Coordinates of C-alpha atoms in Angstrom, one line a residue:
Chain A
M223 CA 16.0 58.8 152.9
T224 CA 19.3 60.6 153.4
D225 CA 20.2 63.2 150.8
L226 CA 23.5 63.0 148.9
P227 CA 25.7 65.5 150.8
D228 CA 24.8 63.8 154.1
L229 CA 25.6 60.4 152.7
W230 CA 28.9 61.7 151.3
A231 CA 29.8 63.2 154.7
Y232 CA 29.1 59.8 156.3
L233 CA 31.3 58.0 153.8
Q234 CA 34.1 60.5 154.3
Q235 CA 34.3 59.8 158.0
G236 CA 34.5 56.0 157.7
A237 CA 37.5 54.0 156.7
L238 CA 35.5 51.7 154.4
L239 CA 35.2 53.9 151.3
W240 CA 38.9 54.5 150.7
L241 CA 39.8 50.9 151.5
V242 CA 37.4 49.7 148.8
V243 CA 38.7 52.4 146.3
T244 CA 42.3 51.2 147.0
L245 CA 41.4 47.5 146.3
A246 CA 39.3 48.4 143.2
A247 CA 42.1 50.6 141.8
Y248 CA 44.6 47.8 142.2
G249 CA 42.1 45.4 140.5
I250 CA 41.8 47.7 137.5
G251 CA 45.6 48.2 137.4
D252 CA 46.2 44.5 137.5
A253 CA 43.6 43.9 134.7
A254 CA 45.2 46.6 132.6
F255 CA 48.7 45.0 133.1
R256 CA 47.4 41.6 132.0
R257 CA 45.5 43.1 129.0
A258 CA 48.7 44.8 127.9
G259 CA 50.5 41.5 127.8
R260 CA 52.4 42.2 131.1
S261 CA 54.3 45.1 129.5
P262 CA 56.5 46.7 132.1
W263 CA 55.2 50.1 131.0
V264 CA 51.7 49.3 132.3
N265 CA 52.7 48.9 135.9
P266 CA 49.6 48.0 138.1
V267 CA 50.9 50.1 141.0
L268 CA 51.4 53.1 138.8
V269 CA 47.9 52.7 137.3
A270 CA 46.3 52.3 140.8
V271 CA 48.2 55.3 142.3
V272 CA 47.2 57.5 139.4
L273 CA 43.5 56.4 139.7
V274 CA 43.3 56.9 143.5
S275 CA 45.2 60.2 143.3
A276 CA 42.8 61.5 140.7
A277 CA 39.9 60.4 142.9
L278 CA 41.3 62.2 145.9
V279 CA 42.1 65.4 143.9
G280 CA 38.7 65.2 142.2
T281 CA 36.7 64.9 145.4
G282 CA 38.9 67.3 147.4
T283 CA 39.8 64.6 149.9
S284 CA 42.9 65.0 152.0
Y285 CA 45.6 62.3 152.1
Q286 CA 45.0 62.0 155.9
T287 CA 41.4 61.1 155.3
Y288 CA 42.3 58.6 152.6
F289 CA 45.0 57.0 154.8
E290 CA 42.5 56.3 157.6
G291 CA 41.0 53.7 155.2
A292 CA 44.2 52.7 153.4
Q293 CA 46.2 52.1 156.6
F294 CA 44.8 48.6 156.8
V295 CA 46.5 47.7 153.5
H296 CA 49.6 49.7 154.4
F297 CA 50.0 47.8 157.7
L298 CA 50.7 44.6 155.8
L299 CA 54.0 46.0 154.5
G300 CA 55.5 44.9 157.9
P301 CA 54.7 41.2 157.7
A302 CA 55.4 41.3 154.0
T303 CA 59.0 42.4 154.7
V304 CA 59.3 39.6 157.2
A305 CA 57.9 37.2 154.6
L306 CA 60.8 38.1 152.2
A307 CA 62.9 35.6 154.4
V308 CA 60.9 32.8 152.8
P309 CA 62.1 33.0 149.1
L310 CA 65.6 33.9 150.5
F311 CA 65.6 30.6 152.5
A312 CA 64.2 28.6 149.6
N313 CA 67.1 29.7 147.4
L314 CA 69.7 29.0 150.1
H315 CA 71.6 26.4 147.9
R316 CA 72.0 28.9 145.0
L317 CA 73.0 31.5 147.5
R318 CA 75.9 29.4 148.8
A319 CA 77.0 28.4 145.3
A320 CA 77.5 32.0 144.0
M321 CA 78.2 33.6 147.3
V322 CA 81.3 35.7 146.6
P323 CA 80.3 37.3 143.2
M324 CA 76.8 38.0 144.7
L325 CA 78.1 39.8 147.7
A326 CA 80.5 41.9 145.6
A327 CA 77.7 42.8 143.1
L328 CA 75.4 43.5 146.0
V329 CA 77.7 46.1 147.6
A330 CA 78.6 47.6 144.2
G331 CA 75.0 47.8 143.0
S332 CA 73.6 49.1 146.3
V333 CA 76.2 51.7 147.0
V334 CA 76.2 53.0 143.3
A335 CA 72.4 53.3 143.4
M336 CA 72.4 55.3 146.7
V337 CA 75.4 57.6 145.9
S338 CA 74.5 58.2 142.2
A339 CA 70.9 59.0 143.0
V340 CA 71.8 61.6 145.6
G341 CA 74.7 62.9 143.4
I342 CA 72.7 63.3 140.2
G343 CA 69.8 64.8 142.3
W344 CA 72.1 67.3 143.9
L345 CA 73.7 68.2 140.5
C346 CA 70.1 68.8 139.1
G347 CA 69.3 71.2 142.0
V348 CA 67.4 68.8 144.3
R349 CA 67.9 69.9 147.9
G350 CA 66.7 69.2 151.5
A351 CA 64.4 66.4 152.5
A352 CA 63.6 65.6 148.8
L353 CA 67.3 64.7 148.3
V354 CA 67.4 62.5 151.4
S355 CA 64.2 60.8 150.1
L356 CA 66.1 59.6 147.0
L357 CA 68.7 57.6 149.0
P358 CA 66.8 54.3 149.7
K359 CA 64.9 54.2 146.4
S360 CA 66.5 51.0 145.1
A361 CA 65.3 48.9 148.1
T362 CA 61.9 47.2 148.1
S363 CA 59.2 49.6 149.3
P364 CA 58.5 48.4 152.9
V365 CA 62.2 48.7 153.7
A366 CA 62.7 52.0 151.7
L367 CA 59.9 53.6 153.6
G368 CA 61.3 52.6 157.0
V369 CA 64.7 53.8 156.0
A370 CA 63.4 57.1 154.6
E371 CA 61.7 57.7 158.0
T372 CA 64.8 56.8 159.9
I373 CA 67.2 59.1 157.9
G374 CA 64.9 62.1 157.7
G375 CA 63.4 61.8 154.2
I376 CA 59.8 62.0 153.2
P377 CA 58.3 58.4 153.2
A378 CA 55.5 59.4 150.8
L379 CA 58.0 60.8 148.3
T380 CA 60.3 57.8 148.7
A381 CA 57.4 55.5 147.9
A382 CA 56.8 57.1 144.6
M383 CA 60.6 57.1 143.8
V384 CA 60.8 53.4 144.6
I385 CA 57.9 52.5 142.3
L386 CA 59.4 54.7 139.4
T387 CA 62.8 53.1 140.0
G388 CA 61.3 49.7 139.6
I389 CA 59.5 50.6 136.4
I390 CA 62.6 52.3 134.9
G391 CA 64.6 49.2 135.7
A392 CA 62.1 46.8 134.3
V393 CA 61.9 48.7 131.0
V394 CA 65.6 49.3 130.4
V395 CA 67.2 46.1 131.8
T396 CA 66.8 43.7 128.9
P397 CA 67.9 46.1 126.1
L398 CA 70.8 47.3 128.3
Y399 CA 72.2 43.9 129.1
N400 CA 71.7 42.7 125.5
A401 CA 73.7 45.7 124.3
M402 CA 76.4 45.0 126.9
G403 CA 76.6 41.4 125.7
V404 CA 76.1 39.9 129.2
R405 CA 74.8 36.3 128.9
D406 CA 75.2 35.1 132.5
W407 CA 71.5 34.9 133.7
R408 CA 72.6 34.8 137.3
A409 CA 74.5 38.1 137.0
R410 CA 71.7 39.7 135.0
G411 CA 69.0 38.7 137.4
F412 CA 70.9 39.5 140.6
A413 CA 71.9 43.0 139.5
T414 CA 68.3 43.6 138.4
G415 CA 67.0 42.6 141.9
V416 CA 69.5 44.9 143.6
A417 CA 68.8 47.9 141.4
A418 CA 65.1 47.5 140.7
H419 CA 63.6 45.4 143.6
G420 CA 60.3 43.6 143.2
I421 CA 59.2 45.2 140.0
G422 CA 62.6 44.4 138.4
T423 CA 62.3 40.9 139.8
A424 CA 58.9 40.4 138.3
R425 CA 60.4 41.4 134.9
A426 CA 63.4 39.1 135.3
F427 CA 61.0 36.1 135.9
Q428 CA 59.3 36.9 132.6
V429 CA 62.6 36.8 130.7
N430 CA 64.4 33.8 132.4
E431 CA 63.6 31.5 135.3
T432 CA 67.2 31.6 136.7
A433 CA 67.4 35.4 136.3
G434 CA 64.1 35.6 138.3
A435 CA 65.4 33.5 141.2
F436 CA 68.6 35.5 141.4
A437 CA 66.7 38.8 141.2
G438 CA 64.6 37.7 144.2
I439 CA 67.8 37.0 146.1
G440 CA 69.2 40.4 145.0
M441 CA 66.1 42.2 146.1
G442 CA 66.1 40.5 149.5
L443 CA 69.8 41.1 150.2
N444 CA 69.6 44.7 149.0
A445 CA 66.7 45.3 151.4
L446 CA 69.1 44.3 154.2
V447 CA 72.1 46.2 152.9
T448 CA 70.1 49.4 152.2
A449 CA 68.7 49.2 155.7
L450 CA 72.2 48.9 157.2
L451 CA 74.2 51.2 154.8
A452 CA 71.7 54.0 154.1
P453 CA 72.0 55.5 157.6
V454 CA 75.8 55.4 157.2
V455 CA 75.7 56.9 153.7
A456 CA 73.2 59.5 154.9
H457 CA 75.4 60.5 157.8
W458 CA 78.4 60.7 155.4
L459 CA 76.6 62.7 152.7
F460 CA 74.4 65.1 154.7
Chain B
M166 CA 47.4 30.2 158.3
I167 CA 46.7 31.6 161.8
W168 CA 50.0 30.3 163.1
A169 CA 51.9 31.5 160.0
L170 CA 50.4 35.0 160.5
A171 CA 51.2 34.9 164.2
I172 CA 54.8 33.9 163.4
L173 CA 55.3 36.7 160.7
L174 CA 53.8 39.3 163.0
G175 CA 55.6 37.9 166.0
C176 CA 58.9 38.3 164.1
Q177 CA 58.0 41.8 163.2
L178 CA 57.1 42.6 166.8
A179 CA 60.4 41.1 168.1
G180 CA 62.2 43.2 165.4
E181 CA 60.4 46.4 166.4
V182 CA 61.2 45.8 170.0
C183 CA 64.8 45.1 169.2
A184 CA 65.1 48.2 167.0
R185 CA 63.6 50.5 169.7
A186 CA 65.3 49.0 172.7
L187 CA 68.8 49.0 171.1
G188 CA 68.3 52.3 169.2
L189 CA 69.2 50.6 165.9
P190 CA 68.8 52.5 162.6
V191 CA 67.4 49.4 160.8
P192 CA 63.6 49.2 160.4
G193 CA 62.0 46.6 162.8
P194 CA 60.5 44.4 160.0
V195 CA 64.0 44.0 158.5
I196 CA 65.3 42.6 161.8
G197 CA 62.1 40.5 161.8
M198 CA 63.1 39.1 158.3
V199 CA 66.6 38.2 159.6
L200 CA 65.0 36.6 162.7
L201 CA 62.6 34.5 160.6
F202 CA 65.5 33.4 158.3
G203 CA 67.4 32.3 161.4
L204 CA 64.4 30.5 162.9
M205 CA 63.8 28.6 159.5
T206 CA 67.4 27.3 159.6
A207 CA 67.0 26.2 163.2
F208 CA 63.5 24.6 163.1
R209 CA 62.9 22.1 160.3
G210 CA 59.1 22.3 160.2
L211 CA 58.9 26.1 160.1
P212 CA 59.5 26.7 156.3
R213 CA 56.5 24.4 155.4
L214 CA 54.3 26.2 158.0
V215 CA 54.9 29.8 156.9
T216 CA 55.6 29.3 153.1
P217 CA 51.9 29.3 151.8
T218 CA 50.9 32.4 153.8
A219 CA 54.2 34.2 152.9
Q220 CA 53.7 33.4 149.2
T221 CA 50.1 34.7 149.3
I222 CA 51.3 38.0 150.8
L223 CA 54.3 38.3 148.4
T224 CA 52.2 37.5 145.3
N225 CA 50.1 40.6 146.1
L226 CA 53.0 42.7 147.2
S227 CA 52.2 45.4 144.6
L228 CA 48.9 46.1 146.3
L229 CA 50.6 47.1 149.5
F230 CA 52.6 49.9 147.9
I231 CA 49.5 51.9 146.9
P232 CA 48.6 53.7 150.1
A233 CA 52.2 55.0 150.4
G234 CA 52.4 55.7 146.7
V235 CA 49.3 57.8 146.8
G236 CA 51.1 59.9 149.4
I237 CA 52.6 61.7 146.3
V238 CA 49.4 63.8 146.3
S239 CA 50.5 65.4 149.6
Q240 CA 54.0 66.0 148.0
L241 CA 52.9 67.8 144.8
D242 CA 54.8 70.9 145.8
Q243 CA 58.1 68.9 146.0
V244 CA 57.3 67.3 142.6
A245 CA 56.6 70.8 141.1
Q246 CA 59.9 72.1 142.5
Y247 CA 62.2 69.2 141.9
G248 CA 60.4 67.0 139.4
A249 CA 63.0 67.1 136.6
G250 CA 65.9 66.6 139.0
L251 CA 64.2 63.7 140.7
A252 CA 63.5 62.1 137.3
A253 CA 67.1 62.5 136.1
A254 CA 68.4 61.0 139.4
L255 CA 66.1 58.0 139.1
L256 CA 67.0 57.3 135.5
G257 CA 70.7 57.8 135.9
S258 CA 71.2 56.0 139.2
T259 CA 69.1 53.0 138.1
L260 CA 71.2 52.6 134.9
L261 CA 74.4 53.0 136.8
S262 CA 73.4 50.5 139.5
L263 CA 72.4 47.9 136.9
V264 CA 75.7 48.3 135.1
A265 CA 77.8 48.3 138.3
G266 CA 76.0 45.2 139.7
V267 CA 76.3 43.1 136.6
L268 CA 79.9 44.0 135.8
T269 CA 81.0 43.3 139.4
F270 CA 79.3 40.0 139.4
R271 CA 81.0 38.9 136.2
A272 CA 84.4 40.2 137.1
V273 CA 84.4 38.4 140.5
A274 CA 83.0 35.2 139.0
R275 CA 85.7 35.3 136.4
L276 CA 88.4 35.9 139.0
M277 CA 87.1 32.7 140.7
G278 CA 87.5 30.7 137.6
D279 CA 84.0 30.8 136.3
R280 CA 83.7 30.8 132.5
A281 CA 79.9 31.1 132.0

């Protein structure tokens, strides 16, 4: 019989414990999201991040130790980014039909997101690597993290910014566009995908099927545009 | 399933190699995404082969953000220092981007004779 401190020391060294905690926290987050009628306020990622963070702080575990287990989940972000090509390809005919308005909206939404995030952050006194970390926050996480790393931001901070951006977008989008009187579901969906990536896209699908499909296209294209433009904007701003 | 995974990871690998070898500022997986898109237009059977696996991954995309998101615990000093500024930047820029995107889409569509 091993006593508890020994057992804890053993678990702390292995990757298994924190891998299980990550999956369980996501399961709880997802269940809470369904229970709340898929309200954008109860975001499963946010719930899971809060639960895991509380567990880490509560047990005095470092992020490095946690990541040894969680890296197996994190690794899948790479193939997930590649997989974004699949919905993009499936919507090829819609893409061709509204090509010009989409490209214009893509550049406008993407550049406004990057420049205004850094501009407002700077005005509010954010400086240094934290400011750089804001730049790619409208792109989908796997891309945003890669970009943050390339341009000298803090990927961990960017990850949190990306998730919060998605939640803000999902919550404000419907009242905002209703107040503006925009009735074109293609435009609404596409701009949502550009500004608020996957979380915004999930929200768009709940509101309207066409909006959802266009949001998916917007998210995929903005992943590409952010990856290409962020280093240029970063070079120009910093 | 195995081939679909091999293709996804293979595209990522090719993208990473490309990014490093050419010193591109674009993340390797993004190049992999463009590569897969190109391959799907070139090879007819490819979309059917990769779609089920790609969809399984994308359905659970949220799960993959957690390890990075938890990284916030190692950044609590940044949050304590800049929390209000970061929150203002996120709220303001998300609203501005939503407005800019939708207005541009409508303006250009109208210029092209669309009345929807």
